[in-house]
């Protein structure tokens, strides 16, 4: 539901309808249980009989904002009702100074002392711990300048190709060797590559090797030349079109209040979908669709339509203000959105700053 639609719906509700709807949603977000007319009448600031409250609830149900999970039960907000509440009623809180310090300390400590992977993992773990949902971080494959490449022979026909970027990231891949490759040829291929790739991105390095094709043929024998080509091509394999890697921590949190086997299966499928190429692309597209934090409730996004989960996600940027990833929290639809939105926003800003 967009803001204009929320405004139109809001205009159709009188003051007591708004109060009753707000109490039903707030009770659901807090307790996860239906709220009945008798309890509602006690919570209202103005005195209304349970019968009057039931009439108002019937109108709200007709608008598609609430529903009765069982006959004669209280009411719960629908997904449409939750979206309406988020757009029209929710007041985004602010993090306490203590929460800011905890987030900043963990992100900065991980960022200074460990690898990028470690910092992003810590951010995901921290979001999970603070929200009791599953924290996720999506790291786009940035084209960082290269520093060093090395081939280490593992077996007569296999070697480990080690690629080191200038920001300290290390990637290892096992490659097949042509028959008859010697240790000196591995060294020769490494030296030739290192003389030409330093300071270039992988794409630039490949373009440079293409430009130097004749020189490569003259400088190296056939086997060493094959290694040079493999050393750059190995990172352009089957997964080169996957734009990112996904780090998820706290999956068990989503299972805490789930008992039905069917619901557990839905969550399992959700995580399987997330880790596919299509799931990663969808997540990155979600973050890129608008500035700041975005909230997706249940079936509003097809990635979460089966599990009925919600996602609060925000992009983080590099020094040129380009989106290079996203982080967020997955949880049940009764997430504490007002608290989680500023948490995700602040963490995304910190991670972006640490990567500049």
Short mmCIF file of C-alpha atoms in Angstrom, two decimals:
data_model
loop_
_atom_site.label_atom_id
_atom_site.label_comp_id
_atom_site.label_asym_id
_atom_site.label_seq_id
_atom_site.Cartn_x
_atom_site.Cartn_y
_atom_site.Cartn_z
CA UNK A 1 0.00 0.00 0.00
CA UNK A 2 1.41 3.37 -0.99
CA UNK A 3 1.18 6.48 1.14
CA UNK A 4 -1.62 8.04 -0.95
CA UNK A 5 -3.73 4.87 -0.57
CA UNK A 6 -3.05 4.88 3.17
CA UNK A 7 -4.14 8.51 3.35
CA UNK A 8 -7.38 7.72 1.51
CA UNK A 9 -8.15 4.83 3.86
CA UNK A 10 -7.31 6.97 6.88
CA UNK A 11 -9.83 9.58 5.77
CA UNK A 12 -12.61 6.96 5.78
CA UNK A 13 -12.00 6.15 9.47
CA UNK A 14 -13.40 8.22 12.30
CA UNK A 15 -11.47 8.74 15.55
CA UNK A 16 -12.82 5.71 17.40
CA UNK A 17 -12.22 3.41 14.39
CA UNK A 18 -8.63 4.60 14.29
CA UNK A 19 -8.19 4.02 18.03
CA UNK A 20 -9.66 0.52 17.87
CA UNK A 21 -7.60 -0.42 14.82
CA UNK A 22 -4.40 0.94 16.37
CA UNK A 23 -4.99 -1.01 19.60
CA UNK A 24 -5.59 -4.26 17.68
CA UNK A 25 -2.34 -3.86 15.74
CA UNK A 26 -0.26 -2.77 18.72
CA UNK A 27 -1.56 -5.71 20.74
CA UNK A 28 -0.69 -8.08 17.89
CA UNK A 29 2.83 -6.66 17.51
CA UNK A 30 3.36 -6.93 21.26
CA UNK A 31 1.60 -10.21 22.13
CA UNK A 32 0.86 -11.94 18.83
CA UNK A 33 -2.66 -12.75 20.03
CA UNK A 34 -6.14 -11.68 18.84
CA UNK A 35 -7.77 -8.84 20.75
CA UNK A 36 -11.47 -9.20 21.56
CA UNK A 37 -14.18 -6.56 21.95
CA UNK A 38 -14.44 -6.90 25.73
CA UNK A 39 -10.72 -6.30 26.29
CA UNK A 40 -10.73 -3.57 23.67
CA UNK A 41 -13.52 -1.68 25.43
CA UNK A 42 -11.41 -1.64 28.61
CA UNK A 43 -8.35 -0.28 26.80
CA UNK A 44 -10.10 2.60 25.04
CA UNK A 45 -9.77 6.09 26.47
CA UNK A 46 -13.46 6.73 25.77
CA UNK A 47 -16.15 4.46 27.15
CA UNK A 48 -17.67 2.20 24.50
CA UNK A 49 -19.71 -0.94 25.04
CA UNK A 50 -18.38 -4.27 23.69
CA UNK A 51 -21.33 -4.28 21.26
CA UNK A 52 -20.31 -0.90 19.82
CA UNK A 53 -16.71 -2.07 19.58
CA UNK A 54 -17.87 -5.17 17.69
CA UNK A 55 -19.71 -2.96 15.18
CA UNK A 56 -16.56 -0.92 14.57
CA UNK A 57 -14.51 -4.12 14.23
CA UNK A 58 -17.00 -5.36 11.64
CA UNK A 59 -16.45 -2.17 9.61
CA UNK A 60 -12.67 -2.57 9.84
CA UNK A 61 -13.03 -6.18 8.73
CA UNK A 62 -15.09 -5.07 5.76
CA UNK A 63 -12.25 -2.71 4.78
CA UNK A 64 -9.85 -5.68 4.82
CA UNK A 65 -7.79 -4.28 7.72
CA UNK A 66 -8.51 -6.97 10.32
CA UNK A 67 -9.85 -10.53 10.42
CA UNK A 68 -11.04 -13.16 12.89
CA UNK A 69 -8.70 -16.18 12.98
CA UNK A 70 -11.46 -18.28 14.62
CA UNK A 71 -15.21 -18.01 15.09
CA UNK A 72 -16.02 -15.86 18.15
CA UNK A 73 -12.33 -14.97 18.51
CA UNK A 74 -10.81 -11.54 18.72
CA UNK A 75 -9.32 -9.81 15.71
CA UNK A 76 -5.85 -9.70 14.16
CA UNK A 77 -4.55 -7.30 11.51
CA UNK A 78 -4.36 -8.57 7.93
CA UNK A 79 -1.20 -8.01 5.90
CA UNK A 80 -3.04 -5.11 4.26
CA UNK A 81 -3.86 -3.81 7.73
CA UNK A 82 -0.23 -4.05 8.83
CA UNK A 83 0.89 -2.13 5.76
CA UNK A 84 -1.76 0.50 6.45
CA UNK A 85 -0.61 0.78 10.07
CA UNK A 86 3.06 1.15 9.03
CA UNK A 87 2.24 3.82 6.45
CA UNK A 88 -0.39 5.79 8.35
CA UNK A 89 0.15 5.33 12.09
CA UNK A 90 3.60 4.10 12.95
CA UNK A 91 5.96 6.57 14.53
CA UNK A 92 9.55 5.56 13.89
CA UNK A 93 11.45 5.64 17.14
CA UNK A 94 15.10 6.45 17.57
CA UNK A 95 17.87 4.27 18.92
CA UNK A 96 19.01 4.92 22.44
CA UNK A 97 22.56 6.14 22.90
CA UNK A 98 23.42 2.77 24.42
CA UNK A 99 22.10 0.90 21.37
CA UNK A 100 24.05 3.19 19.05
CA UNK A 101 27.23 2.56 21.01
CA UNK A 102 26.74 -1.22 20.94
CA UNK A 103 26.16 -1.26 17.17
CA UNK A 104 29.03 1.12 16.46
CA UNK A 105 31.48 -0.75 18.70
CA UNK A 106 30.76 -4.13 17.10
CA UNK A 107 30.85 -2.90 13.50
CA UNK A 108 33.99 -0.80 13.97
CA UNK A 109 35.87 -3.48 15.92
CA UNK A 110 35.11 -6.12 13.30
CA UNK A 111 35.91 -3.71 10.47
CA UNK A 112 39.31 -2.67 11.81
CA UNK A 113 40.70 -5.97 12.98
CA UNK A 114 39.30 -8.53 10.55
CA UNK A 115 38.39 -9.10 6.92
CA UNK A 116 35.40 -7.61 5.12
CA UNK A 117 33.69 -11.00 5.37
CA UNK A 118 34.13 -10.96 9.15
CA UNK A 119 32.74 -7.45 9.50
CA UNK A 120 29.64 -8.30 7.45
CA UNK A 121 29.13 -11.54 9.39
CA UNK A 122 29.34 -9.63 12.66
CA UNK A 123 26.81 -7.08 11.39
CA UNK A 124 24.41 -9.88 10.45
CA UNK A 125 24.89 -11.59 13.84
CA UNK A 126 24.38 -8.32 15.71
CA UNK A 127 21.14 -7.49 13.86
CA UNK A 128 19.86 -10.95 14.66
CA UNK A 129 20.68 -10.59 18.35
CA UNK A 130 19.11 -7.15 18.70
CA UNK A 131 15.93 -8.01 16.79
CA UNK A 132 15.37 -11.70 17.63
CA UNK A 133 14.86 -12.17 13.91
CA UNK A 134 17.33 -13.38 11.27
CA UNK A 135 19.94 -10.79 10.35
CA UNK A 136 21.08 -10.72 6.75
CA UNK A 137 23.78 -8.88 4.87
CA UNK A 138 24.03 -8.88 1.10
CA UNK A 139 27.51 -8.01 -0.16
CA UNK A 140 27.67 -7.08 -3.82
CA UNK A 141 30.71 -8.31 -5.70
CA UNK A 142 32.61 -5.07 -5.95
CA UNK A 143 35.37 -4.82 -8.52
CA UNK A 144 38.23 -3.98 -6.16
CA UNK A 145 41.78 -3.46 -7.46
CA UNK A 146 43.98 -6.54 -7.39
CA UNK A 147 47.23 -6.87 -5.50
CA UNK A 148 48.60 -10.36 -6.05
CA UNK A 149 47.92 -13.74 -7.62
CA UNK A 150 49.67 -16.99 -6.88
CA UNK A 151 49.43 -20.62 -7.99
CA UNK A 152 50.12 -23.36 -5.46
CA UNK A 153 50.38 -26.93 -6.75
CA UNK A 154 48.18 -29.38 -4.82
CA UNK A 155 48.42 -32.45 -7.07
CA UNK A 156 50.04 -33.15 -10.45
CA UNK A 157 46.86 -31.98 -12.21
CA UNK A 158 45.41 -29.50 -9.65
CA UNK A 159 46.53 -26.18 -8.19
CA UNK A 160 45.15 -23.57 -5.81
CA UNK A 161 44.77 -20.14 -7.40
CA UNK A 162 44.99 -17.43 -4.72
CA UNK A 163 43.76 -13.94 -5.62
CA UNK A 164 44.46 -11.09 -3.18
CA UNK A 165 42.77 -7.70 -3.58
CA UNK A 166 44.22 -4.43 -2.37
CA UNK A 167 41.65 -4.19 0.43
CA UNK A 168 42.93 -7.46 1.89
CA UNK A 169 40.24 -9.84 0.66
CA UNK A 170 41.53 -13.26 -0.36
CA UNK A 171 39.75 -15.65 -2.71
CA UNK A 172 40.90 -19.21 -3.35
CA UNK A 173 39.87 -21.47 -6.22
CA UNK A 174 41.04 -24.94 -7.19
CA UNK A 175 41.89 -25.15 -10.89
CA UNK A 176 42.79 -28.02 -13.21
CA UNK A 177 46.33 -27.97 -14.57
CA UNK A 178 47.34 -28.91 -18.10
CA UNK A 179 49.36 -32.14 -18.24
CA UNK A 180 53.07 -31.66 -17.54
CA UNK A 181 52.97 -28.31 -15.72
CA UNK A 182 56.02 -27.81 -13.51
CA UNK A 183 56.53 -25.74 -10.35
CA UNK A 184 58.72 -23.29 -12.29
CA UNK A 185 55.93 -22.73 -14.81
CA UNK A 186 53.48 -21.98 -11.99
CA UNK A 187 55.93 -19.38 -10.68
CA UNK A 188 56.51 -17.96 -14.17
CA UNK A 189 52.76 -17.55 -14.75
CA UNK A 190 52.29 -15.93 -11.32
CA UNK A 191 55.14 -13.47 -11.93
CA UNK A 192 53.82 -12.49 -15.36
CA UNK A 193 50.32 -11.84 -14.00
CA UNK A 194 51.59 -9.88 -10.99
CA UNK A 195 53.62 -7.64 -13.29
CA UNK A 196 50.43 -6.60 -15.11
CA UNK A 197 47.44 -6.88 -12.75
CA UNK A 198 48.49 -4.82 -9.71
CA UNK A 199 46.10 -1.91 -9.18
CA UNK A 200 43.67 -3.14 -11.83
CA UNK A 201 40.23 -4.63 -11.28
CA UNK A 202 39.62 -8.15 -12.50
CA UNK A 203 37.78 -6.84 -15.58
CA UNK A 204 40.64 -4.42 -16.32
CA UNK A 205 43.21 -7.18 -15.81
CA UNK A 206 41.40 -9.46 -18.27
CA UNK A 207 41.25 -6.62 -20.80
CA UNK A 208 44.98 -5.98 -20.31
CA UNK A 209 45.82 -9.66 -20.86
CA UNK A 210 43.76 -9.60 -24.04
CA UNK A 211 45.66 -6.51 -25.20
CA UNK A 212 48.98 -8.18 -24.41
CA UNK A 213 48.10 -11.44 -26.11
CA UNK A 214 51.02 -11.36 -28.54
CA UNK A 215 53.44 -10.33 -25.80
CA UNK A 216 52.14 -13.16 -23.61
CA UNK A 217 52.77 -15.68 -26.37
CA UNK A 218 56.31 -14.38 -26.83
CA UNK A 219 57.16 -14.26 -23.13
CA UNK A 220 55.66 -17.57 -21.99
CA UNK A 221 55.60 -21.13 -23.15
CA UNK A 222 52.27 -22.75 -24.02
CA UNK A 223 51.61 -24.26 -20.58
CA UNK A 224 52.46 -21.09 -18.68
CA UNK A 225 50.26 -19.09 -21.05
CA UNK A 226 47.38 -21.48 -20.33
CA UNK A 227 47.87 -20.86 -16.60
CA UNK A 228 47.76 -17.08 -17.09
CA UNK A 229 44.45 -17.38 -18.91
CA UNK A 230 43.04 -19.73 -16.27
CA UNK A 231 44.25 -17.51 -13.44
CA UNK A 232 41.93 -14.73 -14.55
CA UNK A 233 39.17 -16.84 -16.09
CA UNK A 234 38.67 -18.95 -12.95
CA UNK A 235 36.83 -16.05 -11.30
CA UNK A 236 34.50 -15.80 -14.29
CA UNK A 237 33.03 -19.27 -13.90
CA UNK A 238 29.46 -20.41 -13.43
CA UNK A 239 28.71 -18.03 -10.57
CA UNK A 240 30.16 -14.88 -12.10
CA UNK A 241 26.69 -13.53 -12.85
CA UNK A 242 25.64 -13.87 -9.21
CA UNK A 243 25.95 -10.25 -8.12
CA UNK A 244 26.50 -10.84 -4.42
CA UNK A 245 27.05 -13.14 -1.51
CA UNK A 246 24.53 -13.52 1.29
CA UNK A 247 25.32 -13.84 4.99
CA UNK A 248 22.41 -14.89 7.21
CA UNK A 249 22.65 -15.30 10.98
CA UNK A 250 19.97 -16.18 13.53
CA UNK A 251 17.79 -18.49 11.47
CA UNK A 252 16.87 -20.36 14.65
CA UNK A 253 15.16 -17.20 15.95
CA UNK A 254 12.49 -17.58 13.28
CA UNK A 255 11.67 -21.05 14.55
CA UNK A 256 11.17 -20.05 18.21
CA UNK A 257 7.42 -19.55 17.92
CA UNK A 258 6.80 -21.92 15.02
CA UNK A 259 5.43 -25.33 15.90
CA UNK A 260 3.52 -26.49 12.82
CA UNK A 261 5.62 -28.63 10.47
CA UNK A 262 4.07 -26.85 7.49
CA UNK A 263 5.31 -23.48 8.76
CA UNK A 264 8.79 -24.89 9.36
CA UNK A 265 8.81 -26.15 5.77
CA UNK A 266 7.85 -22.69 4.50
CA UNK A 267 10.76 -21.12 6.36
CA UNK A 268 13.12 -23.77 4.99
CA UNK A 269 11.99 -22.96 1.46
CA UNK A 270 12.47 -19.25 2.16
CA UNK A 271 16.13 -19.72 3.04
CA UNK A 272 16.66 -22.00 0.07
CA UNK A 273 15.16 -19.32 -2.20
CA UNK A 274 17.29 -16.60 -0.62
CA UNK A 275 20.49 -18.42 -1.43
CA UNK A 276 19.73 -18.92 -5.11
CA UNK A 277 21.02 -16.50 -7.72
CA UNK A 278 17.49 -15.24 -8.32
CA UNK A 279 16.95 -14.67 -4.60
CA UNK A 280 20.12 -12.61 -4.29
CA UNK A 281 19.21 -10.52 -7.32
CA UNK A 282 15.73 -9.90 -5.90
CA UNK A 283 17.13 -8.79 -2.56
CA UNK A 284 19.54 -6.37 -4.18
CA UNK A 285 16.77 -5.01 -6.40
CA UNK A 286 14.57 -4.49 -3.34
CA UNK A 287 17.27 -2.40 -1.71
CA UNK A 288 17.89 -0.41 -4.89
CA UNK A 289 14.22 0.46 -5.50
CA UNK A 290 14.20 3.40 -3.12
CA UNK A 291 16.40 5.39 -0.77
CA UNK A 292 16.64 4.49 2.90
CA UNK A 293 14.91 1.68 4.75
CA UNK A 294 12.16 -0.31 3.04
CA UNK A 295 9.60 -2.56 4.71
CA UNK A 296 8.09 -5.58 2.94
CA UNK A 297 5.26 -7.35 4.74
CA UNK A 298 4.43 -10.95 3.85
CA UNK A 299 3.20 -11.45 0.32
CA UNK A 300 4.08 -7.89 -0.78
CA UNK A 301 7.22 -9.50 -2.20
CA UNK A 302 7.13 -12.88 -3.94
CA UNK A 303 10.34 -13.97 -2.19
CA UNK A 304 8.45 -13.98 1.12
CA UNK A 305 4.95 -14.77 -0.08
CA UNK A 306 5.01 -18.44 0.95
CA UNK A 307 6.58 -18.06 4.39
CA UNK A 308 4.57 -14.95 5.31
CA UNK A 309 7.72 -13.31 6.66
CA UNK A 310 8.54 -9.62 6.70
CA UNK A 311 11.74 -7.93 5.61
CA UNK A 312 13.19 -4.62 6.74
CA UNK A 313 16.10 -3.78 4.43
CA UNK A 314 18.39 -0.83 3.69
CA UNK A 315 21.19 -0.38 1.15
CA UNK A 316 24.72 0.68 2.02
CA UNK A 317 26.90 2.75 -0.31
CA UNK A 318 30.53 3.18 -1.35
CA UNK A 319 32.43 6.48 -1.44
CA UNK A 320 30.86 7.32 -4.81
CA UNK A 321 27.35 6.83 -3.35
CA UNK A 322 26.83 3.65 -5.38
CA UNK A 323 24.82 0.87 -3.75
CA UNK A 324 27.23 -2.00 -3.07
CA UNK A 325 25.05 -4.15 -0.83
CA UNK A 326 22.16 -4.30 1.57
CA UNK A 327 21.44 -5.42 5.09
CA UNK A 328 18.31 -6.08 7.02
CA UNK A 329 16.21 -8.28 9.24
CA UNK A 330 13.80 -11.08 8.34
CA UNK A 331 11.17 -11.94 10.88
CA UNK A 332 7.51 -12.70 11.43
CA UNK A 333 4.97 -10.09 10.36
CA UNK A 334 4.71 -8.97 13.99
CA UNK A 335 8.19 -7.45 13.98
CA UNK A 336 8.67 -4.36 16.11
CA UNK A 337 8.98 -2.18 13.00
CA UNK A 338 9.28 1.13 14.88
CA UNK A 339 12.39 -0.14 16.69
CA UNK A 340 13.92 -2.17 13.86
CA UNK A 341 13.75 0.49 11.13
CA UNK A 342 16.21 2.90 12.84
CA UNK A 343 18.41 -0.07 13.84
CA UNK A 344 18.74 -1.25 10.24
CA UNK A 345 19.20 2.31 8.97
CA UNK A 346 21.99 3.13 11.44
CA UNK A 347 23.83 -0.15 10.82
CA UNK A 348 23.68 0.34 7.03
CA UNK A 349 25.15 3.83 7.42
CA UNK A 350 27.97 2.51 9.63
CA UNK A 351 28.85 -0.37 7.29
CA UNK A 352 28.89 2.02 4.33
CA UNK A 353 31.26 4.37 6.20
CA UNK A 354 33.59 1.50 7.13
CA UNK A 355 33.87 0.44 3.49
CA UNK A 356 34.85 3.89 2.19
#
